[in-house]
């Protein structure tokens, strides 16, 4: 099983990025997907999840109304659309997959993890 996160980069405050999480070795509809981030010196934060089937999502208050999690089952890829980015969004972003059905932003819920993609928000 591999999860390949990509799409990070340097963006100005107020800008947008879309992160991708390409999944191989498992079928996306059968897995809950979570996005996490970790800034230097801070604990990992679960910011978004998409329950398997994709109908239920959940967001941390810090990103609600700015970030959107989605999935494309044909491409077996999950996405995190990030709008109105702020300097405090700067972090290493990770995607993760869990066979458990519940949507959770708790990292212990997830078995499979991708490598991180760096997002830097700065003028």
Coordinates of N, CA, C and O in Angstrom, one line a residue:
X1 N 0.9 -1.2 0.0 CA 0.0 0.0 0.0 C 0.9 1.2 0.0 O 1.8 1.3 0.8
X2 N 0.6 2.2 -0.9 CA 1.3 3.4 -0.9 C 0.3 4.6 -1.0 O -0.6 4.5 -1.8
X3 N 0.6 5.7 -0.3 CA -0.1 6.9 -0.4 C 1.0 8.0 -0.8 O 2.0 8.1 0.0
X4 N 0.8 8.6 -1.9 CA 1.7 9.6 -2.4 C 1.1 11.0 -2.4 O 0.3 11.3 -3.2
X5 N 1.5 11.8 -1.4 CA 1.0 13.2 -1.3 C 1.8 14.1 -2.2 O 3.1 14.0 -2.2
X6 N 1.2 15.0 -2.8 CA 1.9 16.0 -3.7 C 1.1 17.3 -3.7 O -0.1 17.3 -3.3
X7 N 1.6 18.3 -4.3 CA 0.9 19.5 -4.6 C 1.3 20.7 -3.6 O 0.8 21.8 -3.8
X8 N 2.2 20.4 -2.7 CA 2.6 21.5 -1.8 C 3.5 22.5 -2.5 O 3.9 22.3 -3.7
X9 N 3.8 23.6 -1.8 CA 4.6 24.6 -2.4 C 4.6 25.9 -1.6 O 4.0 25.9 -0.5
X10 N 5.1 26.9 -2.2 CA 5.1 28.2 -1.6 C 4.0 29.1 -2.2 O 3.9 29.1 -3.4
X11 N 3.2 29.7 -1.3 CA 2.0 30.5 -1.8 C 1.9 31.7 -0.9 O 2.3 31.6 0.3
X12 N 1.4 32.8 -1.5 CA 1.2 34.0 -0.7 C -0.1 33.9 0.2 O -1.0 33.1 -0.2
X13 N -0.1 34.6 1.2 CA -1.4 34.6 2.0 C -2.6 35.0 1.2 O -2.5 35.9 0.3
X14 N -3.7 34.3 1.4 CA -4.8 34.5 0.6 C -4.9 33.6 -0.7 O -5.9 33.5 -1.3
X15 N -3.8 32.9 -0.9 CA -3.7 32.1 -2.1 C -4.3 30.7 -1.9 O -4.9 30.4 -0.8
X16 N -4.3 29.9 -2.9 CA -4.9 28.5 -2.9 C -3.9 27.5 -3.3 O -3.0 27.8 -4.1
X17 N -4.0 26.3 -2.8 CA -3.3 25.1 -3.3 C -4.2 23.9 -3.2 O -5.2 23.9 -2.4
X18 N -4.0 22.9 -4.1 CA -4.7 21.7 -4.0 C -3.7 20.6 -3.8 O -2.8 20.3 -4.7
X19 N -3.8 19.9 -2.7 CA -3.0 18.7 -2.4 C -3.7 17.5 -3.0 O -4.9 17.3 -2.9
X20 N -2.8 16.6 -3.5 CA -3.3 15.3 -4.0 C -2.7 14.2 -3.1 O -1.6 14.3 -2.7
X21 N -3.5 13.1 -3.0 CA -3.0 11.9 -2.3 C -3.4 10.7 -3.2 O -4.5 10.2 -3.2
X22 N -2.4 10.3 -4.0 CA -2.6 9.2 -4.9 C -2.4 7.9 -4.2 O -1.3 7.7 -3.5
X23 N -3.4 7.0 -4.2 CA -3.4 5.8 -3.4 C -3.2 4.6 -4.3 O -3.9 4.4 -5.4
X24 N -2.3 3.7 -3.9 CA -2.2 2.4 -4.7 C -2.2 1.3 -3.6 O -1.7 1.4 -2.5
X25 N -2.7 0.1 -4.1 CA -2.7 -1.1 -3.2 C -3.9 -1.2 -2.4 O -4.1 -2.2 -1.6
X26 N -4.8 -0.3 -2.5 CA -6.1 -0.4 -1.8 C -7.2 0.4 -2.6 O -6.8 1.3 -3.3
X27 N -8.4 0.1 -2.5 CA -9.5 0.7 -3.2 C -10.1 1.9 -2.3 O -10.6 1.6 -1.3
X28 N -10.0 3.1 -2.9 CA -10.3 4.2 -2.1 C -11.8 4.2 -1.5 O -12.0 4.6 -0.4
X29 N -12.8 3.7 -2.3 CA -14.1 3.7 -1.7 C -14.2 2.9 -0.4 O -15.2 3.1 0.4
X30 N -13.3 2.0 -0.1 CA -13.4 1.2 1.0 C -12.6 1.7 2.2 O -12.6 1.1 3.3
X31 N -12.1 2.9 2.1 CA -11.2 3.5 3.1 C -11.6 4.9 3.5 O -12.0 5.7 2.6
X32 N -11.5 5.2 4.7 CA -11.6 6.6 5.2 C -10.3 7.3 5.0 O -9.2 6.7 5.2
X33 N -10.3 8.5 4.5 CA -9.1 9.3 4.3 C -9.0 10.4 5.2 O -10.0 11.1 5.5
X34 N -7.9 10.6 5.7 CA -7.6 11.8 6.6 C -6.4 12.6 6.1 O -5.5 12.1 5.5
X35 N -6.5 13.9 6.4 CA -5.4 14.8 6.1 C -4.9 15.4 7.4 O -5.7 15.8 8.3
X36 N -3.6 15.4 7.6 CA -3.0 15.9 8.8 C -1.9 16.9 8.5 O -1.4 16.9 7.3
X37 N -1.5 17.6 9.4 CA -0.4 18.5 9.2 C 0.4 18.7 10.5 O -0.1 18.5 11.6
X38 N 1.7 19.0 10.3 CA 2.5 19.2 11.5 C 3.5 20.4 11.2 O 4.3 20.3 10.2
X39 N 3.4 21.4 12.0 CA 4.3 22.5 11.9 C 5.5 22.3 12.8 O 5.4 21.6 13.8
X40 N 6.6 22.9 12.5 CA 7.8 22.8 13.4 C 7.5 23.2 14.8 O 6.9 24.2 15.1
X41 N 7.8 22.3 15.7 CA 7.6 22.6 17.1 C 6.2 22.4 17.6 O 5.9 22.6 18.8
X42 N 5.3 21.9 16.7 CA 3.9 21.7 17.1 C 3.5 20.2 17.0 O 4.2 19.5 16.2
X43 N 2.5 19.9 17.6 CA 2.0 18.5 17.5 C 1.2 18.4 16.2 O 0.7 19.3 15.6
X44 N 1.2 17.1 15.7 CA 0.4 16.8 14.5 C -1.1 17.1 14.7 O -1.6 16.8 15.8
X45 N -1.7 17.7 13.7 CA -3.1 18.1 13.8 C -3.9 17.4 12.7 O -3.5 17.5 11.5
X46 N -4.9 16.8 13.1 CA -5.8 16.2 12.1 C -6.8 17.3 11.6 O -7.5 17.9 12.4
X47 N -6.8 17.6 10.3 CA -7.5 18.8 9.8 C -8.7 18.4 9.0 O -9.6 19.2 8.9
X48 N -8.8 17.2 8.4 CA -9.9 16.9 7.6 C -10.0 15.4 7.4 O -9.0 14.7 7.5
X49 N -11.2 14.9 7.3 CA -11.4 13.4 7.0 C -12.6 13.3 6.1 O -13.5 14.1 6.1
X50 N -12.6 12.2 5.4 CA -13.6 11.8 4.4 C -13.9 10.3 4.7 O -13.1 9.5 4.5
X51 N -15.1 10.1 5.2 CA -15.5 8.7 5.5 C -15.6 7.9 4.2 O -15.9 8.4 3.1
X52 N -15.2 6.6 4.3 CA -15.4 5.8 3.1 C -16.8 5.9 2.6 O -17.7 6.0 3.4
X53 N -16.9 5.9 1.3 CA -18.1 6.3 0.5 C -18.1 7.8 0.2 O -18.7 8.2 -0.7
X54 N -17.4 8.5 1.0 CA -17.2 10.0 0.7 C -18.3 10.9 1.1 O -18.2 12.1 0.9
X55 N -19.4 10.3 1.7 CA -20.5 11.2 2.0 C -20.4 12.0 3.3 O -21.1 13.0 3.4
X56 N -19.5 11.6 4.2 CA -19.4 12.3 5.4 C -18.0 12.9 5.5 O -17.0 12.1 5.3
X57 N -17.9 14.1 5.8 CA -16.6 14.8 6.0 C -16.6 15.5 7.4 O -17.7 15.8 7.9
X58 N -15.4 15.8 7.8 CA -15.3 16.6 9.1 C -14.0 17.4 9.0 O -13.0 17.0 8.3
X59 N -14.1 18.6 9.6 CA -12.9 19.5 9.5 C -12.6 20.1 10.9 O -13.5 20.3 11.7
X60 N -11.3 20.3 11.1 CA -10.9 21.1 12.3 C -11.4 22.5 12.1 O -11.5 23.1 11.0
X61 N -11.7 23.1 13.2 CA -12.2 24.5 13.2 C -11.2 25.4 12.5 O -11.6 26.4 11.9
X62 N -9.9 25.1 12.6 CA -8.8 26.0 12.1 C -8.9 26.1 10.6 O -8.3 27.0 10.0
X63 N -9.6 25.1 9.9 CA -9.6 25.1 8.4 C -11.0 25.1 7.9 O -11.2 25.2 6.7
X64 N -12.0 25.0 8.8 CA -13.4 24.9 8.3 C -13.7 26.1 7.4 O -13.3 27.2 7.8
X65 N -14.4 25.9 6.4 CA -14.9 26.9 5.4 C -13.8 27.3 4.5 O -14.0 28.1 3.6
X66 N -12.5 26.9 4.7 CA -11.4 27.2 3.8 C -10.9 26.0 3.0 O -10.5 26.2 1.9
X67 N -10.9 24.9 3.7 CA -10.4 23.6 3.1 C -11.5 22.7 2.7 O -12.5 22.6 3.5
X68 N -11.3 21.9 1.7 CA -12.3 21.0 1.3 C -11.7 19.6 0.9 O -10.7 19.6 0.1
X69 N -12.1 18.6 1.5 CA -11.6 17.2 1.2 C -12.5 16.6 0.2 O -13.7 16.7 0.3
X70 N -11.9 15.9 -0.8 CA -12.7 15.2 -1.8 C -12.0 14.0 -2.3 O -10.8 13.8 -1.9
X71 N -12.6 13.2 -3.1 CA -11.9 12.0 -3.6 C -12.5 11.7 -5.0 O -13.6 12.0 -5.3
X72 N -11.6 11.2 -5.8 CA -11.9 10.8 -7.2 C -11.7 9.3 -7.2 O -10.5 8.8 -7.3
X73 N -12.8 8.5 -7.2 CA -12.6 7.0 -7.1 C -12.0 6.5 -8.4 O -11.3 5.5 -8.4
X74 N -12.3 7.1 -9.5 CA -11.8 6.6 -10.8 C -10.3 6.7 -10.8 O -9.6 5.9 -11.4
X75 N -9.7 7.8 -10.2 CA -8.3 8.0 -10.2 C -7.7 7.4 -8.9 O -6.5 7.5 -8.7
X76 N -8.5 6.9 -8.0 CA -8.1 6.4 -6.7 C -7.2 7.4 -6.0 O -6.1 7.1 -5.4
X77 N -7.7 8.7 -6.0 CA -6.9 9.8 -5.5 C -7.8 10.6 -4.6 O -9.0 10.9 -4.9
X78 N -7.3 11.1 -3.5 CA -8.0 12.0 -2.6 C -7.3 13.4 -2.7 O -6.2 13.5 -3.1
X79 N -8.1 14.4 -2.4 CA -7.6 15.8 -2.6 C -7.9 16.6 -1.3 O -8.8 16.3 -0.6
X80 N -7.1 17.7 -1.2 CA -7.4 18.7 -0.2 C -7.3 20.0 -0.8 O -6.2 20.5 -1.1
X81 N -8.4 20.7 -1.1 CA -8.4 22.0 -1.7 C -8.3 23.0 -0.6 O -9.1 23.0 0.4
X82 N -7.3 23.9 -0.7 CA -7.0 24.8 0.4 C -7.1 26.2 -0.1 O -6.3 26.6 -1.0
X83 N -8.1 27.0 0.4 CA -8.3 28.3 -0.1 C -8.0 29.3 1.0 O -8.0 29.0 2.2
X84 N -7.8 30.6 0.7 CA -7.6 31.6 1.6 C -6.5 31.2 2.7 O -6.7 31.3 3.9
X85 N -5.4 30.8 2.1 CA -4.3 30.3 3.0 C -3.7 31.4 3.9 O -3.6 32.5 3.4
X86 N -3.3 31.0 5.1 CA -2.8 31.9 6.0 C -1.4 31.4 6.4 O -1.1 30.2 6.3
X87 N -0.5 32.3 6.9 CA 0.8 31.9 7.4 C 0.8 30.8 8.4 O 1.7 29.9 8.4
X88 N -0.2 30.7 9.2 CA -0.3 29.7 10.2 C -0.7 28.3 9.6 O -0.7 27.3 10.3
X89 N -1.0 28.3 8.3 CA -1.2 27.0 7.6 C 0.1 26.4 7.2 O 0.1 25.2 6.7
X90 N 1.2 27.1 7.4 CA 2.5 26.5 7.0 C 2.8 25.3 7.8 O 2.8 25.3 9.0
X91 N 3.0 24.2 7.1 CA 3.3 22.9 7.8 C 3.6 21.8 6.8 O 3.5 22.0 5.5
X92 N 4.0 20.7 7.3 CA 4.1 19.5 6.4 C 2.8 18.7 6.5 O 2.3 18.5 7.6
X93 N 2.2 18.5 5.3 CA 0.9 17.9 5.2 C 1.0 16.4 4.8 O 1.7 16.1 3.9
X94 N 0.2 15.6 5.5 CA 0.2 14.2 5.3 C -1.2 13.7 5.0 O -2.2 14.2 5.5
X95 N -1.3 12.6 4.1 CA -2.6 12.0 4.0 C -2.5 10.6 4.6 O -1.4 10.0 4.7
X96 N -3.6 10.0 5.0 CA -3.6 8.7 5.7 C -4.9 8.0 5.3 O -5.9 8.6 5.0
X97 N -4.9 6.7 5.4 CA -6.0 5.8 5.1 C -6.3 4.9 6.2 O -5.4 4.3 6.8
X98 N -7.6 4.7 6.4 CA -8.0 3.7 7.5 C -9.1 2.8 6.9 O -10.1 3.3 6.3
X99 N -9.1 1.5 7.3 CA -10.1 0.6 6.9 C -11.4 0.8 7.7 O -12.5 0.4 7.3
X100 N -11.2 1.4 8.9 CA -12.4 1.6 9.7 C -13.3 2.7 9.1 O -12.9 3.6 8.5
X101 N -14.6 2.5 9.2 CA -15.5 3.3 8.5 C -15.7 4.7 9.0 O -16.1 5.6 8.3
X102 N -15.4 4.9 10.3 CA -15.7 6.2 10.9 C -14.8 7.3 10.4 O -13.6 7.1 10.2
X103 N -15.3 8.5 10.2 CA -14.5 9.7 9.9 C -13.8 10.2 11.2 O -14.5 10.5 12.1
X104 N -12.5 10.2 11.2 CA -11.9 10.6 12.4 C -10.7 11.5 12.1 O -10.0 11.2 11.1
X105 N -10.4 12.5 12.9 CA -9.2 13.3 12.8 C -8.1 12.9 13.8 O -7.1 13.6 14.0
X106 N -8.3 11.7 14.4 CA -7.3 11.2 15.3 C -6.4 10.3 14.6 O -6.8 9.3 13.9
X107 N -5.1 10.6 14.6 CA -4.1 9.9 13.9 C -4.0 8.4 14.2 O -3.7 7.6 13.3
X108 N -4.4 8.0 15.4 CA -4.3 6.6 15.8 C -5.4 5.8 15.1 O -5.3 4.5 15.1
X109 N -6.3 6.4 14.5 CA -7.4 5.7 13.7 C -6.8 5.2 12.4 O -7.5 4.3 11.8
X110 N -5.7 5.7 11.9 CA -5.2 5.4 10.6 C -4.0 4.4 10.6 O -3.1 4.5 11.4
X111 N -4.1 3.5 9.6 CA -3.0 2.5 9.5 C -2.0 2.9 8.5 O -0.8 2.6 8.6
X112 N -2.4 3.5 7.4 CA -1.5 3.7 6.2 C -1.3 5.2 6.1 O -2.2 6.0 6.1
X113 N 0.0 5.6 5.9 CA 0.4 7.0 5.9 C 1.2 7.2 4.6 O 2.0 6.4 4.2
X114 N 1.0 8.4 4.1 CA 1.9 8.9 3.0 C 3.0 9.7 3.5 O 3.0 10.1 4.7
X115 N 4.0 10.0 2.7 CA 5.0 11.0 3.1 C 4.4 12.4 3.0 O 3.4 12.6 2.5
X116 N 5.1 13.3 3.6 CA 4.5 14.6 3.7 C 4.8 15.5 2.5 O 5.7 15.2 1.7
X117 N 4.0 16.5 2.3 CA 4.3 17.5 1.3 C 4.2 18.9 2.0 O 3.3 19.2 2.7
X118 N 5.3 19.7 1.7 CA 5.4 20.9 2.4 C 4.6 22.0 1.9 O 4.6 22.2 0.6
X119 N 3.8 22.7 2.7 CA 3.1 23.9 2.3 C 3.7 25.1 3.1 O 3.7 25.0 4.4
X120 N 4.1 26.1 2.4 CA 4.6 27.3 3.0 C 3.8 28.5 2.6 O 3.7 28.7 1.4
X121 N 3.2 29.2 3.5 CA 2.4 30.4 3.2 C 3.2 31.6 3.7 O 3.3 31.9 4.9
X122 N 3.6 32.4 2.8 CA 4.5 33.6 3.1 C 4.5 34.6 2.0 O 4.4 34.2 0.8
X123 N 4.6 35.8 2.4 CA 4.7 36.9 1.4 C 6.1 37.2 1.1 O 6.4 38.1 0.3

